[in-house]
Coordinates of C-alpha atoms and ligand atoms in Angstrom, one line a residue:
T1 CA 77.6 -191.6 32.5
G2 CA 78.3 -189.0 29.8
V3 CA 74.7 -188.9 28.4
Q4 CA 73.2 -188.7 31.8
L5 CA 75.5 -185.9 32.8
T6 CA 74.6 -184.0 29.6
I7 CA 70.9 -184.4 30.2
F8 CA 71.3 -183.3 33.8
A9 CA 73.3 -180.2 32.7
F10 CA 70.7 -179.3 30.1
S11 CA 68.0 -179.7 32.6
I12 CA 69.7 -177.4 35.0
L13 CA 70.3 -174.9 32.2
A14 CA 66.6 -175.1 31.2
I15 CA 65.5 -174.6 34.7
L16 CA 67.8 -171.6 35.1
I17 CA 66.6 -170.1 31.8
A18 CA 63.0 -170.7 32.8
L19 CA 63.7 -169.2 36.2
G20 CA 65.4 -166.2 34.6
L21 CA 62.6 -165.7 32.1
S22 CA 59.9 -166.0 34.7
L23 CA 61.7 -163.5 36.9
L24 CA 61.9 -161.1 34.0
L25 CA 58.3 -161.6 33.2
A26 CA 57.3 -161.2 36.8
R27 CA 59.1 -157.9 36.9
S28 CA 57.4 -156.5 33.8
V29 CA 54.0 -157.7 35.1
S30 CA 54.3 -156.9 38.8
Q31 CA 55.6 -153.4 38.4
P32 CA 52.7 -152.1 36.3
V33 CA 50.3 -154.1 38.4
S34 CA 51.5 -152.6 41.6
T35 CA 51.3 -149.1 40.0
L36 CA 47.7 -149.9 39.1
V37 CA 47.0 -151.1 42.6
K38 CA 48.3 -147.8 43.9
A39 CA 46.1 -146.0 41.5
V40 CA 43.0 -148.0 42.5
N41 CA 43.8 -147.3 46.2
K42 CA 44.0 -143.6 45.4
V43 CA 40.6 -143.7 43.7
A44 CA 39.3 -145.4 46.8
S45 CA 40.5 -142.6 48.9
G46 CA 38.9 -140.0 46.6
K47 CA 41.9 -139.0 44.5
Y48 CA 42.1 -139.5 40.8
G49 CA 45.3 -139.6 38.6
A50 CA 47.1 -141.2 35.7
T51 CA 47.6 -144.9 36.0
L52 CA 50.7 -146.1 34.1
K53 CA 53.5 -143.7 33.2
T54 CA 54.9 -145.8 30.4
P55 CA 52.6 -148.1 28.3
S56 CA 53.3 -151.7 29.0
K57 CA 54.3 -154.1 26.2
L58 CA 52.0 -156.7 27.6
K59 CA 48.5 -156.7 26.1
E60 CA 46.8 -157.8 29.3
I61 CA 48.5 -155.1 31.3
T62 CA 47.5 -152.5 28.8
E63 CA 43.9 -153.7 28.9
L64 CA 43.9 -153.7 32.7
A65 CA 45.3 -150.1 32.7
N66 CA 42.6 -149.0 30.3
A67 CA 39.9 -150.6 32.4
V68 CA 41.3 -148.8 35.5
D69 CA 41.3 -145.5 33.5
S70 CA 37.7 -145.8 32.4
M71 CA 36.6 -146.9 35.9
Q72 CA 38.2 -143.7 37.2
A73 CA 36.4 -141.6 34.7
S74 CA 33.0 -143.1 35.4
I75 CA 33.4 -143.0 39.2
K76 CA 34.5 -139.4 38.8
S77 CA 31.4 -138.5 36.8
R78 CA 29.1 -140.5 39.0
E79 CA 30.6 -138.8 42.0
K80 CA 30.0 -135.4 40.4
H81 CA 26.4 -136.5 39.8
I82 CA 26.0 -137.7 43.4
R83 CA 27.4 -134.5 44.8
Y84 CA 25.1 -132.5 42.5
Q85 CA 22.2 -134.5 43.8
A86 CA 23.3 -134.1 47.4
E87 CA 23.3 -130.4 47.0
H88 CA 20.5 -129.7 44.5
D89 CA 16.8 -130.0 44.1
V90 CA 16.4 -132.3 41.1
L91 CA 13.2 -130.8 39.9
T92 CA 14.1 -127.1 39.8
G93 CA 17.9 -127.2 39.8
L94 CA 18.0 -124.9 42.8
F95 CA 20.1 -125.8 45.8
N96 CA 18.5 -128.0 48.5
R97 CA 18.2 -127.8 52.2
N98 CA 21.3 -129.8 52.8
Y99 CA 23.4 -127.3 50.8
V100 CA 21.7 -124.3 52.4
E101 CA 22.6 -125.5 55.9
G102 CA 26.3 -125.7 55.1
Y103 CA 26.3 -122.5 53.1
F104 CA 24.4 -120.5 55.7
E105 CA 26.8 -121.6 58.5
S106 CA 29.9 -121.0 56.5
E107 CA 28.6 -117.5 55.5
L108 CA 27.9 -116.6 59.1
G109 CA 31.2 -118.3 60.1
S110 CA 33.1 -115.9 57.9
G111 CA 31.4 -112.9 59.4
H112 CA 29.0 -112.2 56.6
S113 CA 25.4 -111.1 57.3
V114 CA 22.7 -112.5 55.1
Q115 CA 19.0 -112.0 54.6
V116 CA 16.9 -115.2 54.2
V117 CA 13.6 -114.9 52.5
A118 CA 11.4 -117.9 52.8
I119 CA 8.9 -117.9 50.0
T120 CA 5.9 -120.2 50.2
V121 CA 3.6 -120.9 47.3
I122 CA 0.2 -120.5 49.0
G123 CA -2.0 -123.5 48.3
F124 CA 0.6 -125.4 46.3
R125 CA -1.2 -128.7 47.0
T126 CA -4.3 -127.2 45.5
I127 CA -2.3 -126.3 42.3
N128 CA -1.4 -130.0 42.1
D129 CA -4.9 -131.2 42.8
L130 CA -6.5 -128.7 40.4
Y131 CA -4.1 -128.6 37.5
G132 CA -2.2 -131.9 37.9
Y133 CA 1.3 -132.7 39.0
S134 CA 3.0 -131.9 35.7
N135 CA 1.6 -128.3 35.9
G136 CA 2.5 -128.2 39.5
D137 CA 6.1 -129.1 38.7
N138 CA 6.1 -126.5 35.9
T139 CA 5.0 -123.9 38.3
L140 CA 7.9 -124.6 40.6
K141 CA 10.4 -124.6 37.7
A142 CA 9.1 -121.3 36.5
L143 CA 9.4 -119.8 39.9
A144 CA 12.9 -121.2 40.2
E145 CA 13.9 -119.6 36.9
R146 CA 12.5 -116.2 37.9
L147 CA 14.4 -116.4 41.2
Q148 CA 17.7 -117.4 39.6
R149 CA 17.7 -114.1 37.7
W150 CA 18.1 -112.4 41.0
P151 CA 21.6 -112.2 42.5
G152 CA 21.9 -114.5 45.5
T153 CA 21.5 -118.1 46.4
S154 CA 18.1 -119.9 45.9
A155 CA 17.1 -123.3 47.2
R156 CA 13.9 -125.4 47.3
L157 CA 13.1 -127.1 50.5
A158 CA 10.0 -129.1 50.0
G159 CA 6.7 -128.8 48.1
G160 CA 6.1 -125.1 47.4
E161 CA 8.8 -123.8 49.8
I162 CA 11.6 -121.8 48.3
L163 CA 14.5 -120.0 50.0
Y164 CA 16.2 -116.9 48.7
I165 CA 19.4 -115.9 50.5
T166 CA 21.1 -112.6 49.7
H167 CA 24.0 -110.5 51.1
D168 CA 22.3 -107.3 50.1
A169 CA 19.2 -107.3 52.2
L170 CA 16.0 -106.4 50.3
N171 CA 13.9 -103.5 51.5
D172 CA 10.2 -103.5 51.5
D173 CA 9.9 -102.1 48.0
Q174 CA 12.3 -104.7 46.6
L175 CA 10.5 -107.5 48.4
E176 CA 7.3 -106.3 46.8
T177 CA 8.9 -106.3 43.4
L178 CA 10.1 -109.8 43.9
K179 CA 6.6 -110.9 45.0
H180 CA 5.1 -109.2 41.9
I181 CA 7.5 -111.1 39.6
L182 CA 6.9 -114.4 41.3
E183 CA 3.2 -114.0 41.2
Q184 CA 3.0 -113.6 37.4
P185 CA 0.7 -116.4 36.2
V186 CA 2.7 -119.5 35.0
E187 CA 2.0 -120.6 31.5
S188 CA 2.0 -124.4 31.4
N189 CA 0.3 -126.7 28.9
L190 CA -1.6 -123.8 27.4
I191 CA -3.1 -122.8 30.7
A192 CA -2.2 -119.9 32.9
I193 CA -1.8 -121.0 36.5
P194 CA -2.3 -118.2 39.1
V195 CA 0.4 -118.0 41.8
K196 CA 0.2 -116.5 45.2
V197 CA 3.2 -116.4 47.6
A198 CA 3.8 -115.5 51.2
M199 CA 7.2 -114.3 52.4
A200 CA 9.0 -114.7 55.7
V201 CA 12.1 -112.5 56.2
I202 CA 14.8 -113.4 58.6
D203 CA 17.9 -111.1 58.9
C204 CA 20.9 -113.1 60.1
P205 CA 22.9 -113.2 62.3
K206 CA 20.6 -110.8 64.1
D207 CA 17.5 -113.1 64.0
A208 CA 19.3 -116.5 63.7
S209 CA 22.9 -117.6 64.1
S210 CA 22.7 -121.3 63.3
S211 CA 20.9 -123.2 60.6
E212 CA 18.9 -125.0 63.2
E213 CA 17.7 -121.7 64.6
L214 CA 17.1 -120.4 61.1
F215 CA 14.8 -123.2 60.1
R216 CA 12.9 -123.2 63.4
K217 CA 12.2 -119.4 63.2
M218 CA 11.5 -119.7 59.5
N219 CA 8.6 -122.1 60.3
I220 CA 7.2 -119.6 62.8
V221 CA 7.4 -116.6 60.5
T222 CA 6.1 -118.6 57.5
D223 CA 3.2 -119.8 59.5
E224 CA 2.3 -116.2 60.4
A225 CA 2.8 -115.1 56.8
I226 CA 0.4 -117.7 55.5
H227 CA -2.3 -117.2 58.1
S228 CA -2.2 -113.5 58.7
D229 CA -3.5 -110.9 56.2
S230 CA 0.0 -109.6 55.3
W231 CA 1.9 -111.4 52.6
C232 CA 5.3 -110.5 54.0
V233 CA 6.3 -110.9 57.6
R234 CA 9.6 -110.1 59.2
Y235 CA 10.8 -112.0 62.2
K236 CA 9.8 -110.6 65.6
A237 CA 10.2 -112.2 69.0
D238 CA 6.5 -112.0 69.9
L239 CA 5.7 -114.2 66.9
E240 CA 7.2 -117.1 68.8
D241 CA 4.7 -116.7 71.6
K242 CA 1.9 -116.5 69.1
Y243 CA 3.1 -119.6 67.3
T244 CA 3.5 -121.6 70.6
R245 CA 0.0 -120.7 71.6
R246 CA -1.4 -121.7 68.3
L247 CA 0.5 -124.9 68.5
S248 CA -0.8 -125.7 72.0
I249 CA -4.3 -124.8 71.0
T250 CA -4.1 -127.2 68.1
T251 CA -2.7 -130.0 70.3
E252 CA -5.1 -129.5 73.2
L253 CA -8.1 -129.1 70.9
K254 CA -7.2 -132.4 69.1
R255 CA -7.0 -134.0 72.5
A256 CA -10.3 -132.5 73.7
L257 CA -12.1 -133.7 70.5
I258 CA -11.0 -137.3 70.7
S259 CA -11.4 -137.8 74.4
Q260 CA -14.9 -137.8 75.8
Q261 CA -14.1 -135.3 78.6
N262 CA -16.2 -132.3 79.2
E263 CA -13.9 -129.5 78.1
L264 CA -16.2 -128.4 75.3
S265 CA -19.8 -127.3 75.9
M266 CA -22.5 -125.3 74.2
V267 CA -24.2 -122.1 75.5
Y268 CA -27.3 -120.5 74.1
Q269 CA -28.1 -116.9 73.6
P270 CA -31.8 -115.9 73.3
K271 CA -33.1 -113.8 70.3
I272 CA -36.3 -111.8 70.8
D273 CA -38.9 -111.2 68.1
L274 CA -39.6 -107.4 68.3
Q275 CA -43.2 -107.8 67.3
T276 CA -44.2 -110.2 70.0
M277 CA -41.3 -109.4 72.4
K278 CA -40.9 -113.1 73.0
V279 CA -38.1 -115.5 72.5
C280 CA -38.1 -116.9 69.0
S281 CA -34.7 -118.5 68.7
M282 CA -31.4 -119.3 70.5
E283 CA -28.0 -118.9 69.0
A284 CA -25.8 -121.9 69.9
L285 CA -22.2 -120.8 70.8
I286 CA -19.4 -123.1 71.7
R287 CA -17.3 -122.8 74.8
W288 CA -14.0 -124.4 75.6
N289 CA -12.4 -124.7 79.0
N290 CA -9.1 -126.4 78.7
S291 CA -7.2 -127.9 81.6
V292 CA -3.9 -126.3 80.5
L293 CA -4.9 -123.1 78.6
G294 CA -7.9 -122.2 80.7
F295 CA -10.8 -120.5 78.8
V296 CA -10.0 -120.1 75.2
P297 CA -12.3 -117.7 73.3
P298 CA -14.2 -119.3 70.4
D299 CA -13.1 -116.6 67.9
E300 CA -9.5 -117.7 68.6
F301 CA -9.8 -121.5 68.5
I302 CA -12.3 -121.6 65.7
T303 CA -9.9 -119.7 63.4
I304 CA -7.1 -122.0 64.4
A305 CA -9.2 -125.1 63.9
E306 CA -10.0 -123.9 60.4
Q307 CA -6.4 -123.5 59.6
A308 CA -5.3 -126.8 61.2
G309 CA -8.0 -128.9 59.5
L310 CA -9.9 -129.5 62.7
I311 CA -13.0 -127.6 61.9
E312 CA -15.0 -130.6 60.6
Q313 CA -14.5 -132.3 63.9
V314 CA -15.5 -129.2 65.9
T315 CA -18.6 -128.6 63.8
S316 CA -19.4 -132.3 64.0
W317 CA -19.3 -132.0 67.8
V318 CA -21.4 -128.8 67.8
M319 CA -24.0 -130.4 65.6
K320 CA -24.4 -133.5 67.8
Q321 CA -24.6 -131.4 71.0
T322 CA -26.9 -128.7 69.6
I323 CA -29.3 -131.1 68.1
S324 CA -29.5 -133.2 71.2
D325 CA -30.1 -130.1 73.3
L326 CA -32.7 -129.0 70.8
A327 CA -34.5 -132.3 71.1
Y328 CA -34.4 -131.9 74.9
F329 CA -36.0 -128.4 74.6
R330 CA -38.7 -129.7 72.3
E331 CA -39.5 -132.4 74.7
K332 CA -39.9 -129.8 77.4
G333 CA -42.4 -128.0 75.2
Y334 CA -40.4 -125.1 74.0
G335 CA -41.0 -124.0 70.4
F336 CA -38.0 -121.8 69.7
T337 CA -35.6 -122.6 66.9
V338 CA -31.8 -123.0 67.3
A339 CA -29.2 -121.1 65.2
M340 CA -25.9 -122.8 64.6
N341 CA -22.8 -121.2 63.2
L342 CA -21.1 -122.8 60.3
S343 CA -17.5 -122.2 59.0
T344 CA -16.5 -121.6 55.4
Q345 CA -15.2 -125.1 55.0
D346 CA -18.4 -126.6 56.5
I347 CA -20.4 -125.1 53.7
Q348 CA -18.3 -126.9 51.2
N349 CA -18.3 -130.2 53.1
K350 CA -21.1 -132.4 51.6
V351 CA -20.4 -135.2 54.0
L352 CA -20.8 -133.0 57.0
L353 CA -24.0 -131.5 55.7
T354 CA -25.4 -134.9 55.1
K355 CA -24.6 -135.8 58.6
L356 CA -26.5 -132.8 59.8
V357 CA -29.6 -134.1 58.0
S358 CA -29.3 -137.6 59.5
L359 CA -28.7 -136.2 63.0
L360 CA -32.0 -134.3 62.8
T361 CA -33.9 -137.3 61.4
E362 CA -32.6 -139.5 64.2
E363 CA -34.0 -137.0 66.8
G364 CA -37.3 -136.7 64.8
L365 CA -36.7 -133.0 64.2
S366 CA -37.4 -131.1 61.0
P367 CA -34.8 -128.8 59.4
E368 CA -37.2 -125.9 60.0
A369 CA -36.2 -126.1 63.7
L370 CA -32.6 -125.2 62.8
E371 CA -31.2 -122.0 61.4
L372 CA -27.7 -121.9 59.9
E373 CA -25.5 -118.8 60.3
I374 CA -22.8 -118.3 57.7
T375 CA -20.7 -115.2 56.9
E376 CA -20.4 -113.4 53.7
S377 CA -16.8 -114.6 53.2
D378 CA -18.1 -118.2 53.2
L379 CA -20.0 -117.4 50.0
V380 CA -17.1 -115.6 48.3
A381 CA -14.5 -118.3 48.9
D382 CA -15.8 -120.9 46.5
A383 CA -19.0 -119.3 45.4
S384 CA -20.3 -122.0 43.0
L385 CA -19.9 -125.0 45.4
A386 CA -21.1 -123.1 48.4
I387 CA -24.2 -121.8 46.6
E388 CA -24.9 -125.3 45.2
N389 CA -24.9 -126.7 48.8
L390 CA -26.9 -123.8 50.0
N391 CA -29.6 -124.4 47.4
E392 CA -29.7 -128.1 48.2
L393 CA -30.1 -127.6 51.9
T394 CA -32.7 -124.8 51.4
A395 CA -34.7 -127.3 49.2
R396 CA -34.7 -129.6 52.2
G397 CA -36.1 -127.0 54.4
F398 CA -33.1 -125.4 56.1
H399 CA -32.9 -121.6 56.7
F400 CA -29.7 -119.5 56.3
A401 CA -28.8 -116.3 57.9
I402 CA -25.8 -114.0 56.8
D403 CA -23.8 -113.4 59.9
D404 CA -21.6 -110.3 60.6
F405 CA -23.4 -108.3 57.9
G406 CA -21.7 -105.1 57.1
T407 CA -18.2 -106.2 57.7
G408 CA -17.7 -107.7 54.3
Y409 CA -18.3 -106.6 50.8
S410 CA -21.5 -108.2 49.6
S411 CA -24.5 -106.0 48.9
L412 CA -28.1 -106.7 49.7
A413 CA -28.8 -106.9 46.0
Y414 CA -26.3 -109.7 45.7
L415 CA -27.8 -111.6 48.7
K416 CA -31.2 -111.3 47.0
N417 CA -30.1 -113.9 44.5
L418 CA -29.0 -116.4 47.2
P419 CA -31.3 -118.7 49.2
V420 CA -30.9 -116.4 52.3
K421 CA -33.8 -115.2 54.3
T422 CA -32.1 -113.3 57.1
I423 CA -29.2 -111.0 57.7
K424 CA -27.6 -110.3 61.1
I425 CA -26.2 -106.8 61.3
D426 CA -22.8 -107.1 62.9
K427 CA -22.6 -106.1 66.6
S428 CA -20.0 -103.4 65.8
F429 CA -22.8 -101.3 64.3
I430 CA -25.2 -102.0 67.2
L431 CA -23.1 -101.8 70.4
S432 CA -23.2 -98.0 70.6
L433 CA -26.2 -97.4 68.3
A434 CA -28.0 -95.2 70.8
S435 CA -25.1 -92.6 70.8
D436 CA -23.3 -93.0 67.4
E437 CA -24.9 -91.2 64.6
N438 CA -22.8 -92.9 62.0
D439 CA -24.0 -96.3 63.1
Q440 CA -27.5 -95.0 63.2
Q441 CA -27.3 -94.0 59.6
I442 CA -25.8 -97.3 58.5
V443 CA -28.3 -99.4 60.4
R444 CA -31.2 -97.3 59.1
T445 CA -30.1 -97.8 55.5
V446 CA -29.7 -101.5 55.9
L447 CA -33.1 -101.8 57.5
S448 CA -34.9 -99.9 54.8
L449 CA -33.0 -101.8 52.0
A450 CA -33.7 -105.1 53.7
S451 CA -37.4 -104.4 53.6
V452 CA -37.2 -103.7 49.9
F453 CA -35.4 -107.0 49.3
N454 CA -37.8 -108.8 51.7
L455 CA -35.0 -110.0 54.1
K456 CA -35.5 -110.4 57.8
V457 CA -33.0 -108.5 60.0
V458 CA -31.5 -109.6 63.3
A459 CA -29.5 -107.0 65.3
E460 CA -26.9 -108.6 67.5
G461 CA -25.0 -106.9 70.3
V462 CA -27.9 -105.0 71.8
E463 CA -26.7 -103.9 75.2
D464 CA -29.2 -101.3 76.3
A465 CA -32.9 -100.4 76.2
A466 CA -32.3 -97.3 74.1
S467 CA -30.8 -99.3 71.2
L468 CA -33.6 -101.8 71.5
D469 CA -36.2 -99.1 71.2
I470 CA -34.5 -97.5 68.2
L471 CA -34.3 -100.9 66.4
K472 CA -38.0 -101.6 67.2
E473 CA -39.0 -98.2 65.9
W474 CA -37.1 -98.6 62.6
G475 CA -38.6 -102.0 61.9
C476 CA -35.9 -104.4 62.8
D477 CA -37.3 -107.9 63.2
I478 CA -35.2 -109.6 65.9
V479 CA -32.7 -108.5 68.5
Q480 CA -30.0 -110.4 70.4
G481 CA -27.6 -109.1 73.0
Y482 CA -26.5 -108.8 76.6
Y483 CA -29.4 -106.5 77.3
I484 CA -31.7 -109.5 76.9
S485 CA -29.3 -112.2 78.1
R486 CA -25.8 -113.3 77.9
P487 CA -25.2 -116.8 76.4
L488 CA -26.4 -119.4 79.0
S489 CA -25.7 -123.0 79.7
C490 CA -28.6 -125.4 79.2
A491 CA -29.4 -125.5 82.9
D492 CA -29.2 -121.7 83.3
L493 CA -31.3 -121.2 80.2
E494 CA -34.1 -123.2 81.7
S495 CA -34.4 -121.1 84.8
W496 CA -34.0 -117.9 82.7
L497 CA -36.9 -119.0 80.5
Q498 CA -39.1 -119.5 83.5
N499 CA -38.4 -116.1 84.9
T500 CA -38.0 -113.7 82.0
P501 CA -40.8 -111.5 80.6
F502 CA -39.5 -112.6 77.2
G503 CA -40.5 -116.2 77.9
E504 CA -42.7 -118.0 75.4
Ligands
C2E601 P1 -20.8 -114.6 66.2 O1 -21.4 -115.7 65.4 O2 -20.9 -113.3 65.6 O3 -21.5 -114.7 67.6 C1 -21.9 -113.5 68.3 C2 -20.9 -113.2 69.4 O4 -21.3 -112.0 70.0 C3 -20.8 -114.2 70.5 O5 -19.5 -114.2 71.0 C4 -21.7 -113.5 71.6 O6 -21.4 -114.0 72.9 C5 -21.3 -112.1 71.4 N1 -22.4 -111.2 71.8 C6 -23.7 -111.4 71.8 N2 -24.4 -110.4 72.3 C7 -23.4 -109.4 72.7 C8 -23.5 -108.1 73.3 O7 -24.5 -107.6 73.6 N3 -22.3 -107.5 73.5 C9 -21.1 -108.0 73.1 N4 -20.0 -107.3 73.3 N5 -21.0 -109.3 72.6 C10 -22.2 -110.0 72.4 P2 -18.7 -115.6 71.2 O8 -19.6 -116.6 71.9 O9 -17.5 -115.2 71.9 O10 -18.4 -116.1 69.8 C11 -17.5 -115.4 69.0 C12 -17.5 -116.0 67.6 O11 -17.0 -117.3 67.6 C13 -18.9 -116.1 67.0 O12 -19.3 -114.9 66.5 C14 -18.6 -117.1 65.9 O13 -18.1 -116.6 64.8 C15 -17.6 -118.0 66.6 N6 -18.3 -119.2 67.1 C16 -18.9 -119.4 68.3 N7 -19.4 -120.6 68.5 C17 -19.2 -121.2 67.3 C18 -19.6 -122.5 66.8 O14 -20.2 -123.3 67.4 N8 -19.2 -122.8 65.5 C19 -18.5 -121.9 64.7 N9 -18.1 -122.2 63.5 N10 -18.2 -120.7 65.2 C20 -18.5 -120.3 66.4
CA602 CA1 -23.4 -116.1 64.7
CA603 CA1 -21.5 -111.5 64.5

C-alpha cells in the first residue's frame, strides 16, 4: 500500500545517498592513500620525495601522510649513516678499505696515476698492551688528524695500518717529512706515546693496476719495511721472491717443528783453550735440511723464526737436543762444556729459561756444563728485563758469553757491569787477522782491555795457523774456527775427538 511504498522509496533513497556518500568518501581517501603508497614504493626503491601535494581534509589521512614523511626523513638519515659507516673507519673518521678499493679502481679507470703509501705503526699492539686501548685509540686518531692535513685521500685498514693516496707522488724528502710529522710523540691522558712508522710506497698503475694487486703487493712491501732496516721501501719485483721465500720458510719450519721428522739437527764446533791446546767447549749450532727448500742457513731461518714468533719453539727444540747430546758426551766421559745460542726474545722469556733449568735437572747435569751465547743487541732491546733474567740465571750457576763482539755498540766498560764472563770477538775481525793490520789493531786493543776488565776472550773464525799463533801470543784465551774443525754432527764429532791432537 501507500505507506509500504513510501518506506520502500525512502529506503531506496537512503541506500542511494549512502552509496553516493561512501563513493565520495572512498575517493577522498583512496586518492591520497594511493599517492602515499606510491611514495612509500619510491622510498623502497631508494628515492625520496614529497608525499601529498594538497593536504587532505581527513585527519587520519593527514596523520598517515605525516608518518610517511617522518619515516622518509629517518630512513634518509639512517641511510646516510650506514653509507658513512660503509665507507669510513669509525674510530678515526678516515675512509676504510671498502671505500679505498672503489676509489682506487675508479681513479685508475679514469686514467689517473696515484701513489699509495702504506703506513704501519710499528708495534701498535705493544702500544695497546703498554699504554691501554684508550691511549692506543688516541694514537691512531692523532695520526689520522695529522694525515688529514695533507692533500690526498687517507684511510685506515686495520690495527695500526693507514693508507695515504695522492695524485702528486711524494719524493723521498717529502716522505721523510711525512714520517717525521707522524712520529711526533702523541700526547694522550698526560703521557707522551712514542710512535714509529714504516712506509711502503707503491706507484700505480706502474706497480699495481687493480685493488687486489695493490693490496697483495702492499703486504709484501710492508712486510719488508717492517723487517728490514730501512723505514721506507718502494715496490720492487724482487721483493716478491724474498717474501715468497720468507713465507715458505715460515710454513716449512712450522711443519718441521710439529712433526717428529729429522729435518732439524744439531752440529758441534770445538773450541780450544790456548793454554792447554785442548778442547774445552763445543758450540752447538742448528742445521735444517728441508724436503722442499733444501739446506736453509741458520742465519736466515733464525731471523725469520724470530719475526714469525717461532723462535721459542726453535730454541726449545735446540735445548732438548743439545742437553740430551751433552748428557751423552758426559756418559762417554768427556768433560767439555757446551755453548748454546740464545735469541733476544729467549732472554726475555722466563718460561723458556725455567724449562732450560728443568731439562738440565732431568739429565742430572749442572748449569756449569752449559754456556749461553747472547749478542749485544739482546741486552739493548729491553735492558732491564734481560739483565734481570741474566742475573737470575747467573745466580743459578749459568755462564754467559757476548757473541759477535765488536759489531754492536756496547763497550767493555758497559759489559763489566753485567754478569758476563766471556766475550767472543766476531769472526769478521779474525778471518783475515794474519794479513789485515786494521783487524790486528782492533783485536789487540780488545784483548788488552778485556784483561783489564777481567773478561775471557774467545776468537771465532780462526781459519789458519798464523792467526792462531797471533792470538796465542797476544793472550787470547780460546779459539774456534775451521782451522781446528768445522761444525760436526754427533757421530763425526766422536771420531774427530779420538783422532785430534786437541783431544782431551
Ligand atoms: P754465530 O753464533 O756467530 O756462530 C758462528 C758461525 O760462524 C757459525 O755459522 C759457524 O759455522 C761459523 N764459523 C765458525 N768458524 C768459522 C770459520 O773459521 N770461518 C767461517 N767463515 N765461519 C766460521 P752457522 O752455523 O752458519 O751459524 C750462523 C748463525 O746462526 C750463528 O752465528 C747464530 O747466530 C745462528 N745460530 C746457529 N745455530 C743457532 C741456534 O741453535 N740458536 C740460535 N738462536 N741461533 C743459532
Ligand atoms: Ca754463537
Ligand atoms: Ca759470531
